[in-house]
């Protein structure tokens, strides 16, 4: 007798019998999956990730945020600037090679004005140098852009002040008593002179404030735009490939394939092994 009828469904005992008979197949494929996973970890190029953290200060040139929040800094916009070509190109001058767009990622912790700038590289020191260079380049770009905006505002204010000055002089001259002028006319002219003075004083005050802000931005080692709170250090282990993920995955895949192979082999085996097969 070389053939037998198998039951339509299997119970737990059937699976135990398969494992008892075909355990060598399961173990062999599990070991094979483990070996393949280990080979993938050994052969795959290593990637190291280092992160620098930058605290971003609000500046007079900052616009109001596009999303809700109490800060006047749009952190979503700042994160995009930190990954822009202008910033990476400036960072490349310090590291000797421009970081690729895919090797830099910027995240913002919730409810903070902190940028976490992460950089991937083939070695730990290169990753740290890249992250620190991008952080420094971002702060330099932020200071430069803010200074440029303030200079434009100062130029507009100076022009406005020059245009207001003749009106102020004219208003003061008109305050002099003119024969035949009434008291109400004199009061009106005094109010006009006061209003002209107030306009000019507001412009002068704004010019003084922006001039101080510009001096603070352009000062050596200025932290007005922000500063690095955590300097990136070379990581001791690679971030990719992830050994803790790949090795167990290879083992589990090998076990599954081993179980499938054992069941397939058992179904194709027409021999009688015990009384249950009859």
mmCIF file of C-alpha atoms in Angstrom:
data_model
loop_
_atom_site.group_PDB
_atom_site.id
_atom_site.type_symbol
_atom_site.label_atom_id
_atom_site.label_comp_id
_atom_site.label_asym_id
_atom_site.label_seq_id
_atom_site.Cartn_x
_atom_site.Cartn_y
_atom_site.Cartn_z
ATOM 1 C CA UNK A 1 0.000 0.000 0.000
ATOM 2 C CA UNK A 2 1.651 3.196 -1.170
ATOM 3 C CA UNK A 3 -1.132 5.798 -0.833
ATOM 4 C CA UNK A 4 -3.296 7.012 2.025
ATOM 5 C CA UNK A 5 -6.135 9.407 2.645
ATOM 6 C CA UNK A 6 -5.323 12.549 4.600
ATOM 7 C CA UNK A 7 -7.926 14.230 6.838
ATOM 8 C CA UNK A 8 -9.569 17.377 5.482
ATOM 9 C CA UNK A 9 -8.283 19.501 8.372
ATOM 10 C CA UNK A 10 -5.356 19.339 10.734
ATOM 11 C CA UNK A 11 -5.377 19.731 14.472
ATOM 12 C CA UNK A 12 -2.557 20.683 16.808
ATOM 13 C CA UNK A 13 -1.373 17.103 17.090
ATOM 14 C CA UNK A 14 -0.827 16.968 13.318
ATOM 15 C CA UNK A 15 1.443 19.983 13.434
ATOM 16 C CA UNK A 16 3.403 18.502 16.323
ATOM 17 C CA UNK A 17 3.930 15.328 14.313
ATOM 18 C CA UNK A 18 5.168 17.386 11.343
ATOM 19 C CA UNK A 19 7.646 19.227 13.552
ATOM 20 C CA UNK A 20 8.814 15.970 15.124
ATOM 21 C CA UNK A 21 9.452 14.408 11.713
ATOM 22 C CA UNK A 22 10.699 17.459 9.779
ATOM 23 C CA UNK A 23 12.451 19.466 12.481
ATOM 24 C CA UNK A 24 15.736 19.243 10.598
ATOM 25 C CA UNK A 25 14.170 21.140 7.653
ATOM 26 C CA UNK A 26 12.828 23.879 9.961
ATOM 27 C CA UNK A 27 16.144 24.263 11.773
ATOM 28 C CA UNK A 28 18.122 24.262 8.522
ATOM 29 C CA UNK A 29 16.035 27.011 6.922
ATOM 30 C CA UNK A 30 16.002 29.038 10.157
ATOM 31 C CA UNK A 31 19.802 28.888 10.238
ATOM 32 C CA UNK A 32 19.916 29.803 6.554
ATOM 33 C CA UNK A 33 17.728 32.858 7.183
ATOM 34 C CA UNK A 34 19.956 33.834 10.097
ATOM 35 C CA UNK A 35 23.085 33.491 7.971
ATOM 36 C CA UNK A 36 21.588 35.524 5.118
ATOM 37 C CA UNK A 37 20.569 38.282 7.549
ATOM 38 C CA UNK A 38 24.050 38.336 9.051
ATOM 39 C CA UNK A 39 25.569 38.533 5.565
ATOM 40 C CA UNK A 40 23.292 41.469 4.704
ATOM 41 C CA UNK A 41 24.421 43.304 7.845
ATOM 42 C CA UNK A 42 28.076 42.579 7.099
ATOM 43 C CA UNK A 43 27.967 43.510 3.404
ATOM 44 C CA UNK A 44 25.613 46.526 3.485
ATOM 45 C CA UNK A 45 27.348 49.930 3.568
ATOM 46 C CA UNK A 46 27.355 51.489 7.027
ATOM 47 C CA UNK A 47 25.586 54.803 7.621
ATOM 48 C CA UNK A 48 26.249 56.946 10.688
ATOM 49 C CA UNK A 49 23.877 59.664 11.920
ATOM 50 C CA UNK A 50 24.841 62.657 14.076
ATOM 51 C CA UNK A 51 22.489 65.377 15.351
ATOM 52 C CA UNK A 52 23.085 69.012 16.310
ATOM 53 C CA UNK A 53 20.394 71.057 18.076
ATOM 54 C CA UNK A 54 19.892 74.775 17.391
ATOM 55 C CA UNK A 55 17.802 77.135 19.507
ATOM 56 C CA UNK A 56 16.122 79.742 17.305
ATOM 57 C CA UNK A 57 15.549 83.234 18.718
ATOM 58 C CA UNK A 58 12.799 85.506 17.443
ATOM 59 C CA UNK A 59 14.016 88.469 15.373
ATOM 60 C CA UNK A 60 12.378 91.786 14.470
ATOM 61 C CA UNK A 61 12.415 90.661 10.844
ATOM 62 C CA UNK A 62 10.431 87.466 11.570
ATOM 63 C CA UNK A 63 6.905 87.348 10.234
ATOM 64 C CA UNK A 64 4.009 86.000 12.263
ATOM 65 C CA UNK A 65 3.655 82.203 12.205
ATOM 66 C CA UNK A 66 1.466 80.613 9.547
ATOM 67 C CA UNK A 67 0.168 78.109 12.087
ATOM 68 C CA UNK A 68 -1.068 78.524 15.627
ATOM 69 C CA UNK A 69 1.396 79.149 18.423
ATOM 70 C CA UNK A 70 2.682 81.816 20.790
ATOM 71 C CA UNK A 71 6.097 82.176 19.160
ATOM 72 C CA UNK A 72 6.790 84.723 16.447
ATOM 73 C CA UNK A 73 9.087 82.247 14.672
ATOM 74 C CA UNK A 74 7.597 80.022 11.967
ATOM 75 C CA UNK A 75 9.522 76.848 12.803
ATOM 76 C CA UNK A 76 8.169 74.940 9.787
ATOM 77 C CA UNK A 77 9.668 77.610 7.567
ATOM 78 C CA UNK A 78 12.959 77.581 9.499
ATOM 79 C CA UNK A 79 13.197 73.794 9.107
ATOM 80 C CA UNK A 80 12.883 74.194 5.331
ATOM 81 C CA UNK A 81 15.554 76.913 5.318
ATOM 82 C CA UNK A 82 17.944 74.667 7.257
ATOM 83 C CA UNK A 83 17.655 72.058 4.460
ATOM 84 C CA UNK A 84 17.840 74.568 1.602
ATOM 85 C CA UNK A 85 20.537 74.565 -1.063
ATOM 86 C CA UNK A 86 21.938 77.882 0.172
ATOM 87 C CA UNK A 87 22.562 76.459 3.646
ATOM 88 C CA UNK A 88 24.010 73.132 2.442
ATOM 89 C CA UNK A 89 26.269 74.930 -0.042
ATOM 90 C CA UNK A 90 27.596 77.170 2.732
ATOM 91 C CA UNK A 91 28.122 74.125 4.953
ATOM 92 C CA UNK A 92 30.017 72.441 2.119
ATOM 93 C CA UNK A 93 32.627 75.203 2.199
ATOM 94 C CA UNK A 94 33.447 74.185 5.762
ATOM 95 C CA UNK A 95 33.387 70.406 5.307
ATOM 96 C CA UNK A 96 34.915 70.320 1.832
ATOM 97 C CA UNK A 97 31.932 68.536 0.264
ATOM 98 C CA UNK A 98 28.349 69.703 -0.077
ATOM 99 C CA UNK A 99 25.985 67.378 1.842
ATOM 100 C CA UNK A 100 23.321 65.751 -0.275
ATOM 101 C CA UNK A 101 19.689 66.704 0.225
ATOM 102 C CA UNK A 102 18.752 63.171 1.269
ATOM 103 C CA UNK A 103 21.477 63.003 3.942
ATOM 104 C CA UNK A 104 20.096 65.917 5.986
ATOM 105 C CA UNK A 105 16.874 65.865 7.969
ATOM 106 C CA UNK A 106 15.494 68.546 10.272
ATOM 107 C CA UNK A 107 12.843 68.010 12.941
ATOM 108 C CA UNK A 108 11.190 70.374 15.406
ATOM 109 C CA UNK A 109 10.142 69.018 18.832
ATOM 110 C CA UNK A 110 6.538 70.006 19.640
ATOM 111 C CA UNK A 111 6.014 73.417 21.254
ATOM 112 C CA UNK A 112 9.681 74.415 20.974
ATOM 113 C CA UNK A 113 11.844 76.718 18.886
ATOM 114 C CA UNK A 114 14.578 74.090 18.530
ATOM 115 C CA UNK A 115 15.809 72.557 15.277
ATOM 116 C CA UNK A 116 17.300 69.067 15.458
ATOM 117 C CA UNK A 117 19.599 68.851 12.434
ATOM 118 C CA UNK A 118 20.597 65.253 11.636
ATOM 119 C CA UNK A 119 23.205 64.354 9.035
ATOM 120 C CA UNK A 120 24.048 60.927 7.561
ATOM 121 C CA UNK A 121 27.545 60.009 6.405
ATOM 122 C CA UNK A 122 29.745 56.973 5.808
ATOM 123 C CA UNK A 123 31.730 57.570 9.033
ATOM 124 C CA UNK A 124 30.897 58.938 12.472
ATOM 125 C CA UNK A 125 33.288 61.918 12.343
ATOM 126 C CA UNK A 126 31.970 62.955 8.916
ATOM 127 C CA UNK A 127 28.383 62.798 10.151
ATOM 128 C CA UNK A 128 29.214 64.986 13.173
ATOM 129 C CA UNK A 129 31.165 67.475 11.056
ATOM 130 C CA UNK A 130 28.279 67.664 8.589
ATOM 131 C CA UNK A 131 25.630 68.294 11.286
ATOM 132 C CA UNK A 132 27.731 70.968 12.987
ATOM 133 C CA UNK A 133 28.536 72.650 9.662
ATOM 134 C CA UNK A 134 24.864 72.754 8.644
ATOM 135 C CA UNK A 135 23.897 74.191 12.050
ATOM 136 C CA UNK A 136 26.549 76.922 11.742
ATOM 137 C CA UNK A 137 25.566 77.643 8.129
ATOM 138 C CA UNK A 138 21.893 77.914 9.076
ATOM 139 C CA UNK A 139 22.634 80.446 11.836
ATOM 140 C CA UNK A 140 24.900 82.435 9.503
ATOM 141 C CA UNK A 141 22.202 82.466 6.798
ATOM 142 C CA UNK A 142 19.543 83.500 9.319
ATOM 143 C CA UNK A 143 21.705 86.394 10.559
ATOM 144 C CA UNK A 144 22.518 87.501 7.001
ATOM 145 C CA UNK A 145 18.884 87.392 5.872
ATOM 146 C CA UNK A 146 17.717 89.266 8.977
ATOM 147 C CA UNK A 147 20.419 91.915 8.508
ATOM 148 C CA UNK A 148 19.426 92.363 4.871
ATOM 149 C CA UNK A 149 15.769 92.797 5.844
ATOM 150 C CA UNK A 150 16.635 95.349 8.539
ATOM 151 C CA UNK A 151 18.828 97.300 6.131
ATOM 152 C CA UNK A 152 15.941 97.501 3.666
ATOM 153 C CA UNK A 153 13.649 98.710 6.441
ATOM 154 C CA UNK A 154 16.218 101.325 7.512
ATOM 155 C CA UNK A 155 16.540 102.608 3.948
ATOM 156 C CA UNK A 156 12.754 102.991 3.717
ATOM 157 C CA UNK A 157 12.600 104.738 7.112
ATOM 158 C CA UNK A 158 15.403 107.156 6.192
ATOM 159 C CA UNK A 159 13.531 108.010 2.996
ATOM 160 C CA UNK A 160 10.315 108.545 4.952
ATOM 161 C CA UNK A 161 12.115 110.740 7.495
ATOM 162 C CA UNK A 162 13.540 112.918 4.741
ATOM 163 C CA UNK A 163 10.080 113.318 3.219
ATOM 164 C CA UNK A 164 8.586 114.258 6.612
ATOM 165 C CA UNK A 165 11.232 116.842 7.520
ATOM 166 C CA UNK A 166 9.972 119.676 5.250
ATOM 167 C CA UNK A 167 6.480 119.294 6.650
ATOM 168 C CA UNK A 168 7.798 119.553 10.208
ATOM 169 C CA UNK A 169 9.744 122.712 9.379
ATOM 170 C CA UNK A 170 6.748 124.212 7.609
ATOM 171 C CA UNK A 171 4.441 123.406 10.525
ATOM 172 C CA UNK A 172 6.812 125.087 12.999
ATOM 173 C CA UNK A 173 7.105 128.187 10.826
ATOM 174 C CA UNK A 174 3.343 128.440 10.590
ATOM 175 C CA UNK A 175 3.091 128.582 14.374
ATOM 176 C CA UNK A 176 4.404 132.153 14.324
ATOM 177 C CA UNK A 177 1.727 134.707 14.921
ATOM 178 C CA UNK A 178 0.352 136.217 11.745
ATOM 179 C CA UNK A 179 -1.445 139.598 11.993
ATOM 180 C CA UNK A 180 -5.148 139.032 11.835
ATOM 181 C CA UNK A 181 -5.026 135.292 12.679
ATOM 182 C CA UNK A 182 -7.514 134.066 15.234
ATOM 183 C CA UNK A 183 -6.765 132.024 18.369
ATOM 184 C CA UNK A 184 -8.420 128.936 16.849
ATOM 185 C CA UNK A 185 -6.123 129.183 13.837
ATOM 186 C CA UNK A 186 -3.082 129.327 16.107
ATOM 187 C CA UNK A 187 -4.288 126.260 18.033
ATOM 188 C CA UNK A 188 -4.846 124.361 14.793
ATOM 189 C CA UNK A 189 -1.318 125.173 13.622
ATOM 190 C CA UNK A 190 0.135 124.091 16.966
ATOM 191 C CA UNK A 191 -1.684 120.770 16.733
ATOM 192 C CA UNK A 192 -0.431 120.288 13.176
ATOM 193 C CA UNK A 193 3.137 120.973 14.290
ATOM 194 C CA UNK A 194 2.770 118.527 17.178
ATOM 195 C CA UNK A 195 1.400 115.828 14.851
ATOM 196 C CA UNK A 196 4.262 116.371 12.383
ATOM 197 C CA UNK A 197 6.763 116.114 15.245
ATOM 198 C CA UNK A 198 5.138 112.906 16.486
ATOM 199 C CA UNK A 199 5.400 111.304 13.035
ATOM 200 C CA UNK A 200 9.042 112.265 12.677
ATOM 201 C CA UNK A 201 9.877 111.135 16.230
ATOM 202 C CA UNK A 202 8.243 107.736 15.598
ATOM 203 C CA UNK A 203 10.377 107.267 12.498
ATOM 204 C CA UNK A 204 13.540 108.339 14.337
ATOM 205 C CA UNK A 205 12.731 106.008 17.239
ATOM 206 C CA UNK A 206 12.186 103.090 14.853
ATOM 207 C CA UNK A 207 15.458 103.862 13.083
ATOM 208 C CA UNK A 208 17.276 103.870 16.417
ATOM 209 C CA UNK A 209 15.780 100.496 17.411
ATOM 210 C CA UNK A 210 16.583 98.820 14.084
ATOM 211 C CA UNK A 211 20.106 100.269 14.075
ATOM 212 C CA UNK A 212 20.725 98.649 17.473
ATOM 213 C CA UNK A 213 19.282 95.352 16.213
ATOM 214 C CA UNK A 214 21.517 95.467 13.142
ATOM 215 C CA UNK A 215 24.584 96.140 15.277
ATOM 216 C CA UNK A 216 23.677 93.147 17.463
ATOM 217 C CA UNK A 217 23.268 90.872 14.454
ATOM 218 C CA UNK A 218 26.546 91.909 12.872
ATOM 219 C CA UNK A 219 28.540 91.673 16.104
ATOM 220 C CA UNK A 220 31.177 88.899 16.199
ATOM 221 C CA UNK A 221 29.848 85.647 17.708
ATOM 222 C CA UNK A 222 26.331 87.086 17.816
ATOM 223 C CA UNK A 223 23.664 84.790 19.296
ATOM 224 C CA UNK A 224 20.793 87.156 18.527
ATOM 225 C CA UNK A 225 19.461 84.898 15.752
ATOM 226 C CA UNK A 226 19.995 81.714 17.766
ATOM 227 C CA UNK A 227 22.715 79.424 19.046
ATOM 228 C CA UNK A 228 23.744 75.768 19.097
ATOM 229 C CA UNK A 229 22.522 74.078 22.275
ATOM 230 C CA UNK A 230 23.860 70.580 21.498
ATOM 231 C CA UNK A 231 26.964 70.071 19.398
ATOM 232 C CA UNK A 232 26.925 66.894 17.312
ATOM 233 C CA UNK A 233 29.447 64.246 18.377
ATOM 234 C CA UNK A 234 30.600 61.241 16.309
ATOM 235 C CA UNK A 235 28.250 58.272 16.898
ATOM 236 C CA UNK A 236 29.846 55.073 18.159
ATOM 237 C CA UNK A 237 27.634 52.727 16.129
ATOM 238 C CA UNK A 238 26.007 52.963 12.691
ATOM 239 C CA UNK A 239 22.339 53.858 12.348
ATOM 240 C CA UNK A 240 22.009 51.671 9.261
ATOM 241 C CA UNK A 241 21.812 48.769 8.632
ATOM 242 C CA UNK A 242 19.903 48.063 11.863
ATOM 243 C CA UNK A 243 21.343 44.810 13.198
ATOM 244 C CA UNK A 244 18.664 44.518 15.907
ATOM 245 C CA UNK A 245 15.979 44.550 13.200
ATOM 246 C CA UNK A 246 17.576 42.601 10.342
ATOM 247 C CA UNK A 247 18.920 39.611 12.347
ATOM 248 C CA UNK A 248 15.610 38.740 14.079
ATOM 249 C CA UNK A 249 13.743 39.328 10.799
ATOM 250 C CA UNK A 250 16.027 36.863 9.017
ATOM 251 C CA UNK A 251 15.503 34.270 11.756
ATOM 252 C CA UNK A 252 11.712 34.658 11.685
ATOM 253 C CA UNK A 253 11.639 34.489 7.879
ATOM 254 C CA UNK A 254 13.738 31.308 7.969
ATOM 255 C CA UNK A 255 11.437 29.736 10.548
ATOM 256 C CA UNK A 256 8.344 30.531 8.480
ATOM 257 C CA UNK A 257 9.903 29.133 5.340
ATOM 258 C CA UNK A 258 10.991 26.066 7.296
ATOM 259 C CA UNK A 259 7.461 25.454 8.592
ATOM 260 C CA UNK A 260 5.991 25.891 5.117
ATOM 261 C CA UNK A 261 8.573 23.523 3.635
ATOM 262 C CA UNK A 262 7.957 20.953 6.374
ATOM 263 C CA UNK A 263 4.185 20.992 5.836
ATOM 264 C CA UNK A 264 4.592 20.829 2.041
ATOM 265 C CA UNK A 265 6.965 17.893 2.390
ATOM 266 C CA UNK A 266 4.581 16.143 4.757
ATOM 267 C CA UNK A 267 1.646 16.576 2.371
ATOM 268 C CA UNK A 268 3.607 15.093 -0.510
ATOM 269 C CA UNK A 269 4.761 12.107 1.568
ATOM 270 C CA UNK A 270 2.487 9.133 0.792
ATOM 271 C CA UNK A 271 4.172 6.768 3.205
ATOM 272 C CA UNK A 272 2.457 5.509 6.360
ATOM 273 C CA UNK A 273 4.296 6.526 9.479
ATOM 274 C CA UNK A 274 1.838 5.584 12.221
ATOM 275 C CA UNK A 275 -1.695 4.305 12.814
ATOM 276 C CA UNK A 276 -3.214 7.788 12.381
ATOM 277 C CA UNK A 277 -2.104 7.822 8.722
ATOM 278 C CA UNK A 278 -4.265 4.719 8.110
#
